[in-house]
PDB file of C-alpha atoms in Angstrom:
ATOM      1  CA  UNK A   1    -112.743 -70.983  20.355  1.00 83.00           C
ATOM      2  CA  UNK A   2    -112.226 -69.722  16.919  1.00 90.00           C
ATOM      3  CA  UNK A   3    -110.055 -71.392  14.478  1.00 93.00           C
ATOM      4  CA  UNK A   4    -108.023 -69.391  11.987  1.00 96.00           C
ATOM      5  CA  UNK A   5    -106.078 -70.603   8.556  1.00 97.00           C
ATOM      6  CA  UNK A   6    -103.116 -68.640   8.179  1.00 97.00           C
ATOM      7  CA  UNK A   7    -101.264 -68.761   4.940  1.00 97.00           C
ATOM      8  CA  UNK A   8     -98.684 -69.051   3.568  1.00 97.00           C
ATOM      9  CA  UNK A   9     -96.795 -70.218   6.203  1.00 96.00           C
ATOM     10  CA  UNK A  10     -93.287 -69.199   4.900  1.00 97.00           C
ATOM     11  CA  UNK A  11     -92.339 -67.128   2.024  1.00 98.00           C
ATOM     12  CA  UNK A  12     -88.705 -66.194   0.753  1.00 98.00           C
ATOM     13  CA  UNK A  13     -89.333 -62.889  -1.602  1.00 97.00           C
ATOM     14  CA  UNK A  14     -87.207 -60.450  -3.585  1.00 98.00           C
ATOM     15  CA  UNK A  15     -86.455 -57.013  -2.504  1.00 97.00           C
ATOM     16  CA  UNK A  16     -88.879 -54.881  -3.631  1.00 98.00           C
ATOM     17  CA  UNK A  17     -91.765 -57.150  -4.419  1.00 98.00           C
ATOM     18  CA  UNK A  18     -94.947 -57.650  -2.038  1.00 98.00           C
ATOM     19  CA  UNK A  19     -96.533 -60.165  -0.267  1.00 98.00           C
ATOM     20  CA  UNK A  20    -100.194 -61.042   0.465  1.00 98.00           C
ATOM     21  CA  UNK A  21    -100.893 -62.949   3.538  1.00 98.00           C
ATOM     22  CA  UNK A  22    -104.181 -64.183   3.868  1.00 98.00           C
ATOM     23  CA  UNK A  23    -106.150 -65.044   7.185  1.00 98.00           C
ATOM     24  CA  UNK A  24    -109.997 -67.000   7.369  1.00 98.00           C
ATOM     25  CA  UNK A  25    -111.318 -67.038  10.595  1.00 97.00           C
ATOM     26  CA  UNK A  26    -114.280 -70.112  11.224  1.00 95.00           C
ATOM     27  CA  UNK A  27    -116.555 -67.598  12.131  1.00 93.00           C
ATOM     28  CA  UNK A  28    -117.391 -64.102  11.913  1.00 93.00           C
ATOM     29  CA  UNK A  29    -115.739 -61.190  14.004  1.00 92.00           C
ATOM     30  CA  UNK A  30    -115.654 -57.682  14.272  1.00 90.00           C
ATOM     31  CA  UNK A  31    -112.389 -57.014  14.572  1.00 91.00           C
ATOM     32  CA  UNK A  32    -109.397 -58.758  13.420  1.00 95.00           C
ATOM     33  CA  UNK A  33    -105.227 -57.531  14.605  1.00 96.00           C
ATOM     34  CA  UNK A  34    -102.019 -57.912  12.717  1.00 98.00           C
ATOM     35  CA  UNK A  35     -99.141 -58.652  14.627  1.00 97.00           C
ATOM     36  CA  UNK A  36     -95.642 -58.723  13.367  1.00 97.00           C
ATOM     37  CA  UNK A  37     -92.726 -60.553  15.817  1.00 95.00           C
ATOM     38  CA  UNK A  38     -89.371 -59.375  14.480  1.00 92.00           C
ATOM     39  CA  UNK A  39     -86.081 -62.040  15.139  1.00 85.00           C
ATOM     40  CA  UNK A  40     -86.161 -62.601  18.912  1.00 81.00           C
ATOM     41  CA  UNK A  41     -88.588 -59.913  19.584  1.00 86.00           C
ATOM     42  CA  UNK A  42     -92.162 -59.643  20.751  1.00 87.00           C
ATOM     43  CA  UNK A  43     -95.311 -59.379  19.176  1.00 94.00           C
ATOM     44  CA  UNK A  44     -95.835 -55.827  17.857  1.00 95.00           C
ATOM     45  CA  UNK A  45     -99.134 -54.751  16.499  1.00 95.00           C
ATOM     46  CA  UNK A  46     -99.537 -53.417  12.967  1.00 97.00           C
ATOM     47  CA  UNK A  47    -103.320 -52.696  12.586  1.00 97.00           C
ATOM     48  CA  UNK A  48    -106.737 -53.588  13.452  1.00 95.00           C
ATOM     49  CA  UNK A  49    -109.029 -54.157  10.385  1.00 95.00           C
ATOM     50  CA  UNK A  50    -113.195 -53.658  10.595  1.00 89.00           C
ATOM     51  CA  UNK A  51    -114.956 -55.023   8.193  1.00 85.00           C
ATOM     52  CA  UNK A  52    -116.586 -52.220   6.059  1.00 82.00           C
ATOM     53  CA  UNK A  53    -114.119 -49.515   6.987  1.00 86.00           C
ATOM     54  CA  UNK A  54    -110.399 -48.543   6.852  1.00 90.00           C
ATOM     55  CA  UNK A  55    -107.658 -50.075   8.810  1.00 95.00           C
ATOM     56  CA  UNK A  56    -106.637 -48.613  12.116  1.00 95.00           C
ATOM     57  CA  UNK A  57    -102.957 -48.061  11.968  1.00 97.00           C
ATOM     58  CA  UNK A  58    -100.327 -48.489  14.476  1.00 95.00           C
ATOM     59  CA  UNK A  59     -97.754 -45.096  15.266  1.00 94.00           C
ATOM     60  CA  UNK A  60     -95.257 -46.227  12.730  1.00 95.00           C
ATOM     61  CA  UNK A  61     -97.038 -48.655  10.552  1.00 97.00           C
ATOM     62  CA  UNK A  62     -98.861 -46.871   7.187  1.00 97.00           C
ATOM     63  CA  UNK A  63    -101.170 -48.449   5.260  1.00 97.00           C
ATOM     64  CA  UNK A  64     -99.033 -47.299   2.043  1.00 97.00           C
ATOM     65  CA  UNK A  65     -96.597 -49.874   3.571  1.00 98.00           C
ATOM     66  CA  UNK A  66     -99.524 -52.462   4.844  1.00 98.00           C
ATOM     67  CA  UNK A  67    -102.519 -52.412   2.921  1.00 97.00           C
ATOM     68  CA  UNK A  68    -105.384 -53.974   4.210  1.00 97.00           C
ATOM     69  CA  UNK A  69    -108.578 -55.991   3.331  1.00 95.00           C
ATOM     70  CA  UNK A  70    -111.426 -56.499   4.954  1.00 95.00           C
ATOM     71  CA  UNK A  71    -113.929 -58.173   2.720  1.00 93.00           C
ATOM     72  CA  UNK A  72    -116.468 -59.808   5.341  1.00 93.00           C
ATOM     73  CA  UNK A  73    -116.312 -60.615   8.739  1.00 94.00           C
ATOM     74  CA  UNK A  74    -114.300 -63.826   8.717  1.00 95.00           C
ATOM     75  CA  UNK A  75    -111.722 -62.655   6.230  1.00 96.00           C
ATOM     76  CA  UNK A  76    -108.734 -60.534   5.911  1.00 97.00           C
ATOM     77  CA  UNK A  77    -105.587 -59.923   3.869  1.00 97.00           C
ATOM     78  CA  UNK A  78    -102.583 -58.051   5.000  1.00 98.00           C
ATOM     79  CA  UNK A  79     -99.962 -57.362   2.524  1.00 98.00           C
ATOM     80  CA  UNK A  80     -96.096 -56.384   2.562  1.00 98.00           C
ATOM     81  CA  UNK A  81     -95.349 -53.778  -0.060  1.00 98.00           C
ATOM     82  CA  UNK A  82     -91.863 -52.895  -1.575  1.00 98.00           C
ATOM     83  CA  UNK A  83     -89.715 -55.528   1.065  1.00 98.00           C
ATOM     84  CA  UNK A  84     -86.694 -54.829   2.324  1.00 97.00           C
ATOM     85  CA  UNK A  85     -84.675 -57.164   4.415  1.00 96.00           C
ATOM     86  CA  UNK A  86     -85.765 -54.865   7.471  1.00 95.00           C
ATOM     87  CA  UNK A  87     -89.294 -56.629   6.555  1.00 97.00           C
ATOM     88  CA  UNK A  88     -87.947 -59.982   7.342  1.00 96.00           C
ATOM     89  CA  UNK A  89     -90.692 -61.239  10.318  1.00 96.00           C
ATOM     90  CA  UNK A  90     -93.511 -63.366  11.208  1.00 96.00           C
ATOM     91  CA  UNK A  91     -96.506 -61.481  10.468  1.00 98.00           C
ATOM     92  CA  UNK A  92     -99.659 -63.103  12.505  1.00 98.00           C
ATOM     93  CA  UNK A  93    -103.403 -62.581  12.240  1.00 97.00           C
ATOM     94  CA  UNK A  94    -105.785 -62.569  15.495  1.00 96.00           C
ATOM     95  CA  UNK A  95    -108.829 -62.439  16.889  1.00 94.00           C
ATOM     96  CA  UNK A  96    -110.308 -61.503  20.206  1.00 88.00           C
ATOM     97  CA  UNK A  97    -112.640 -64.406  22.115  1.00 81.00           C
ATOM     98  CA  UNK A  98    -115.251 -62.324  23.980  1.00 71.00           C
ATOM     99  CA  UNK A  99    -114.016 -58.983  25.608  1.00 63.00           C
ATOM    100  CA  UNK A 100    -112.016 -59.500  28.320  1.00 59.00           C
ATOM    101  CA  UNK A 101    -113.134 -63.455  28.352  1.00 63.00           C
ATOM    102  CA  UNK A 102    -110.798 -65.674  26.633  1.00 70.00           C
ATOM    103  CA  UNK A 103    -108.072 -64.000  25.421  1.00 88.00           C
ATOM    104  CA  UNK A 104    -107.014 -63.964  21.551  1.00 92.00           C
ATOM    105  CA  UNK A 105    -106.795 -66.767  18.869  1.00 94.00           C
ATOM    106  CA  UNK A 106    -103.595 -66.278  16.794  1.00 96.00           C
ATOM    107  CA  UNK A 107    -102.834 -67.449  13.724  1.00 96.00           C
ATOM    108  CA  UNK A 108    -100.122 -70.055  13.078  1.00 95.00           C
ATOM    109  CA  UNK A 109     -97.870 -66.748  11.275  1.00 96.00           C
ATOM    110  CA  UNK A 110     -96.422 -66.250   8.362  1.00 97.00           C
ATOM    111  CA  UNK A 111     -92.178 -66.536   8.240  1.00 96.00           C
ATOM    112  CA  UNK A 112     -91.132 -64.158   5.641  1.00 97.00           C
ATOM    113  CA  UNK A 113     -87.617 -63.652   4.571  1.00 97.00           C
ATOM    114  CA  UNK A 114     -86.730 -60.926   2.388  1.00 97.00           C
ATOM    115  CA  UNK A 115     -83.306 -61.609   0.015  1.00 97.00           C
TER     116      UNK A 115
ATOM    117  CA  UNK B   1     -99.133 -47.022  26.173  1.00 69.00           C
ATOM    118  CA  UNK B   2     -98.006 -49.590  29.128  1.00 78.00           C
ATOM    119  CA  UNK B   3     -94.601 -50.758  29.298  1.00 86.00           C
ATOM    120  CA  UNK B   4     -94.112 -54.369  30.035  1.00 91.00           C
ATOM    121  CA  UNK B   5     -91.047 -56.226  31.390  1.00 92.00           C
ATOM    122  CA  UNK B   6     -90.619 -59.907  31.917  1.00 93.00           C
ATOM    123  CA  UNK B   7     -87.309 -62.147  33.038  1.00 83.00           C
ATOM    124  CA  UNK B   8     -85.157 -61.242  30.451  1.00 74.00           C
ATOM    125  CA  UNK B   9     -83.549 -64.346  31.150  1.00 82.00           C
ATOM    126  CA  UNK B  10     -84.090 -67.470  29.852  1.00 92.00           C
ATOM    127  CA  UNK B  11     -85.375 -70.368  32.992  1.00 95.00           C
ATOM    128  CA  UNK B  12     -83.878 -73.338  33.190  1.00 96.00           C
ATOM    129  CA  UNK B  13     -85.777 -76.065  35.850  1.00 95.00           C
ATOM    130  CA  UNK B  14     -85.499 -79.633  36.634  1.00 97.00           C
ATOM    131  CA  UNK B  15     -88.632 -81.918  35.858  1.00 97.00           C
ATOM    132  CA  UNK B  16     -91.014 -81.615  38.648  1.00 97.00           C
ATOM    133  CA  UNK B  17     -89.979 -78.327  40.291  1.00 97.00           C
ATOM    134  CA  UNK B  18     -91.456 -75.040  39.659  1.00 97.00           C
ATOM    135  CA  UNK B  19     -91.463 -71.993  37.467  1.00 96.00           C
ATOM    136  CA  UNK B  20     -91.964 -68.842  38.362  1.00 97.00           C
ATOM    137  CA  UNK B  21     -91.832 -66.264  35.768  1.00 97.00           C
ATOM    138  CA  UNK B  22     -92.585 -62.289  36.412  1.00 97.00           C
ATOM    139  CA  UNK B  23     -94.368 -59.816  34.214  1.00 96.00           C
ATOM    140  CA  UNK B  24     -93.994 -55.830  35.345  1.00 94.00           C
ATOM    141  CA  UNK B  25     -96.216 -52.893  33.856  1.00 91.00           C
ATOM    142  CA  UNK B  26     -95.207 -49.437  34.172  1.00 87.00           C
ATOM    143  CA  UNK B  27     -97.929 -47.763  33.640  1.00 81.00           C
ATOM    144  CA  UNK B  28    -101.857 -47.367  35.197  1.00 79.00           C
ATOM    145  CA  UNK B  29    -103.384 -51.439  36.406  1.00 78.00           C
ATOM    146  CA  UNK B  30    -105.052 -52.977  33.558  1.00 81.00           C
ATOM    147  CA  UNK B  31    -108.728 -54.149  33.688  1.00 79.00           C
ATOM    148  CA  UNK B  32    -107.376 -57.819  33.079  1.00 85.00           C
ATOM    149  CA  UNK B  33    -103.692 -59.106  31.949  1.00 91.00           C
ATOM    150  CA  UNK B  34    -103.082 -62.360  30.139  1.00 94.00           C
ATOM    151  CA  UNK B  35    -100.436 -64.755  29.614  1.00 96.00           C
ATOM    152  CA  UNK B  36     -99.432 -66.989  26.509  1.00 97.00           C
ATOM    153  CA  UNK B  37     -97.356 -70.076  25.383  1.00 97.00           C
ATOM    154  CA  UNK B  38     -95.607 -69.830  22.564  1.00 95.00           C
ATOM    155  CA  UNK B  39     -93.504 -72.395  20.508  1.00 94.00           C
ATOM    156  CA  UNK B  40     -91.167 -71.939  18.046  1.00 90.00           C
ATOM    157  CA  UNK B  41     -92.805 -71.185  14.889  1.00 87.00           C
ATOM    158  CA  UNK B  42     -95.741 -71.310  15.839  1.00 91.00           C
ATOM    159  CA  UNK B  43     -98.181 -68.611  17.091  1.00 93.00           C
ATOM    160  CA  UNK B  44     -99.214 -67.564  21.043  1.00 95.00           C
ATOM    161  CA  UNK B  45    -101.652 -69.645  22.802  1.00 95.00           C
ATOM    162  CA  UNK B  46    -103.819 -68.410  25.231  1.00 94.00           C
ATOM    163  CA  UNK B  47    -103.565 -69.508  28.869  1.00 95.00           C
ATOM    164  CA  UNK B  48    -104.996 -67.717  31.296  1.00 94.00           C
ATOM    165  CA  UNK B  49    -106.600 -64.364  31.897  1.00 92.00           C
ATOM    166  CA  UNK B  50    -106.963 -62.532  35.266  1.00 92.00           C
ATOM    167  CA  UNK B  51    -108.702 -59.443  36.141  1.00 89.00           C
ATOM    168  CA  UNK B  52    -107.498 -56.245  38.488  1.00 87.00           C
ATOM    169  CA  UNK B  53    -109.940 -57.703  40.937  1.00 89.00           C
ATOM    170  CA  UNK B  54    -109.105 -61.472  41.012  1.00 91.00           C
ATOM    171  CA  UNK B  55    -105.623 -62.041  43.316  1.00 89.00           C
ATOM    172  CA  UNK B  56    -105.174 -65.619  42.058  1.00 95.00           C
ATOM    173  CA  UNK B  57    -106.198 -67.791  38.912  1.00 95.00           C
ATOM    174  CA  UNK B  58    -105.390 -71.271  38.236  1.00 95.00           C
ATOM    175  CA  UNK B  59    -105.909 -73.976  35.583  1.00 94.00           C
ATOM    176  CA  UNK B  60    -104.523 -77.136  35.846  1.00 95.00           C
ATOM    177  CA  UNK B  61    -100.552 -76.644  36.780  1.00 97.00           C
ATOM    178  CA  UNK B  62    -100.796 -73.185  36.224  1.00 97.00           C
ATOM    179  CA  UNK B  63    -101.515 -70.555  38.512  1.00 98.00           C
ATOM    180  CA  UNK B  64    -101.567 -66.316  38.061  1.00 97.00           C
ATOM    181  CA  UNK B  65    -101.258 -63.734  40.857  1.00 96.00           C
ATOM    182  CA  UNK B  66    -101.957 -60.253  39.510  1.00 94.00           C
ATOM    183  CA  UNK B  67    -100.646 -57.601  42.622  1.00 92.00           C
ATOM    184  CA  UNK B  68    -101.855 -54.007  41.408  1.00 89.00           C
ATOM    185  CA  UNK B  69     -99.781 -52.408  43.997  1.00 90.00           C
ATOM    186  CA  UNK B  70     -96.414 -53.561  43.020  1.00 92.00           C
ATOM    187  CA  UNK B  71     -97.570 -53.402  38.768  1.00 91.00           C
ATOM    188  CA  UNK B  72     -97.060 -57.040  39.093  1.00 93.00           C
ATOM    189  CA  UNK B  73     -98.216 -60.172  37.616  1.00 95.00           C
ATOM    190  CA  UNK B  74     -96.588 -63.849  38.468  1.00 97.00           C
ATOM    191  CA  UNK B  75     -97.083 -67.092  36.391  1.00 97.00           C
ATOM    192  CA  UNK B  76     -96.557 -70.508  37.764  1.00 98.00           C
ATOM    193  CA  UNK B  77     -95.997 -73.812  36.774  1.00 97.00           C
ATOM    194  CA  UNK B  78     -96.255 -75.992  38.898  1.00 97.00           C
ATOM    195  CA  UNK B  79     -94.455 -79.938  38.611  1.00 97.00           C
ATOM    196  CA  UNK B  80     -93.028 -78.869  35.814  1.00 97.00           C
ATOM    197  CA  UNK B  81     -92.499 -81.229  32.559  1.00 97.00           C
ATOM    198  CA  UNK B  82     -90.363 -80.958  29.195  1.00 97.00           C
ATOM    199  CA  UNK B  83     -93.348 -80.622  27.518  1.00 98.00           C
ATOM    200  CA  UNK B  84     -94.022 -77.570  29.341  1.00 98.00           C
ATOM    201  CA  UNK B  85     -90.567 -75.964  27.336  1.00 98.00           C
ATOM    202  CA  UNK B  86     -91.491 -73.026  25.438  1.00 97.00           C
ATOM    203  CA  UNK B  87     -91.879 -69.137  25.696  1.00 96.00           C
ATOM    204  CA  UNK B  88     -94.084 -67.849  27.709  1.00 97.00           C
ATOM    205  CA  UNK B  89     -95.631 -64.539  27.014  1.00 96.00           C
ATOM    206  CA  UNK B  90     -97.115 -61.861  29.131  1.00 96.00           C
ATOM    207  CA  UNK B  91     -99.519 -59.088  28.089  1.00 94.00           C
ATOM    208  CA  UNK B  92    -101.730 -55.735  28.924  1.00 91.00           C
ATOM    209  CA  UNK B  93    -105.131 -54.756  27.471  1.00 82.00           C
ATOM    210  CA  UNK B  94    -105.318 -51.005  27.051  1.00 73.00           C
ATOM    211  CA  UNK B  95    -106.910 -50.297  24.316  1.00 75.00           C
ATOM    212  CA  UNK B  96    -104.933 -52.791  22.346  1.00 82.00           C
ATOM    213  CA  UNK B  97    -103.090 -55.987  23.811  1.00 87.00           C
ATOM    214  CA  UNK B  98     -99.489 -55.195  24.162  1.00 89.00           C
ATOM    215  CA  UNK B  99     -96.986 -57.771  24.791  1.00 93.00           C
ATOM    216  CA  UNK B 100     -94.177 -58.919  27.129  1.00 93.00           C
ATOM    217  CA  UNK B 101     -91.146 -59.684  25.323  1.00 92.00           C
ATOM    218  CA  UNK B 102     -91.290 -63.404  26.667  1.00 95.00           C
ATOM    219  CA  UNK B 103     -89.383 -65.323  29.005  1.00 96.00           C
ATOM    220  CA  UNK B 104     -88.323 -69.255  27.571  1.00 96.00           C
ATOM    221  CA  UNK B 105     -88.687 -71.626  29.871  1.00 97.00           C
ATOM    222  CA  UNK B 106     -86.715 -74.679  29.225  1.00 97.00           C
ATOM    223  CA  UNK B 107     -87.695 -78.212  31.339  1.00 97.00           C
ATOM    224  CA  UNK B 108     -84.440 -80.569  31.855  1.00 96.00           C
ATOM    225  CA  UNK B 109     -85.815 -84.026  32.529  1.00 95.00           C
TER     226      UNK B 109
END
């Protein structure tokens, strides 16, 4: 199954600063999900990024808010723009192992704490 | 989109017994539902996948009924161990995966 390198693992960051997480996947994909799993909550999904087109975005998730990259197809970035403490989650990457095969790889997810 | 409730409550079990945790969709049957493990900071691990068609799936000390009538899905673990302590996580492919909200499973020895 595919490996992915999440990172960084944990950030503290400043109200109203961003925050670039990066995911590398050991091979290439089509499609890669963000997740976010609020405090004691589920996993929630933000987007789904194609390589060599924009984002899809989630009802209540804008890409003003999340922009994303999608350089090639074992790459992406998803970043947190303008935090507020209401950002304060683990954000995860994923990938999909066949269609309706072998489930999804995850990331190991970023913790980010906004002060 | 689908709906999906699991035990809200967490499971305590004795080493060896078994764990039975539920996963209810409200919506139309999914082609295929899936269930995950995951540990505290960490991120889900897939376990096992079953389709509408398949009644019963196992691996190892885990088994997975999926009962379209009732929008039901069961997990099982079987002879259960403290390593087996974690969160277990349900969830629906529409056109996205949606999740369960978990049920954590804790193993007394």
């Amino acid at each position: 199954s595919a490996v992915i390198s999440q990172k960084p693992s944990r950030d503290i960051c400043q109200r109203g600063t961003s925050l670039t997480i990066q995911c590398q996947v050991d091979s290439q994909v089509t499609m890669m999900f963000w997740y976010r799993q609020q405090p004691g909550q589920s996993l929630t999904l933000i987007a789904t990024a194609n390589q060599g087109s924009e984002a899809t975005y989630e009802s209540g998730f804008v890409i003003d808010k999340f922009p994303i990259s999608r350089p090639n197809l074992t790459f992406s970035t998803l970043t947190v723009s303008n935090m507020s403490p209401e950002d304060s989650s683990i954000y995860l990457c994923s990938v999909e192992e066949g269609i309706g095969a072998g489930g999804y790889t995850f990331g190991s997810g970023t913790r980010l704490t906004v002060v | 989109s689908q709906k999906i409730e699991q035990n809200s409550e967490a499971l305590n079990i004795q080493e060896g017994k078994t764990a039975t945790l539920t996963c209810n969709y409200t919506n139309y049957s999914p082609a295929y539902l899936q269930w995950y493990r995951q540990d505290p900071g960490r991120g889900p691990v897939f376990l096992l996948l079953i389709r509408e068609n398949e009644k019963e799936k196992r691996k190892e000390r885990l088994k997975v009924t999926f009962d379209t009538t009732l929008k039901q899905s069961l997990f099982h673990i079987t002879a259960s161990q403290p390593a087996d302590s974690a969160t277990y996580l349900c969830a629906v492919n529409d056109y996205k995966l949606s999740f369960g909200a978990g049920t954590t499973v804790t193993v007394r020895a």
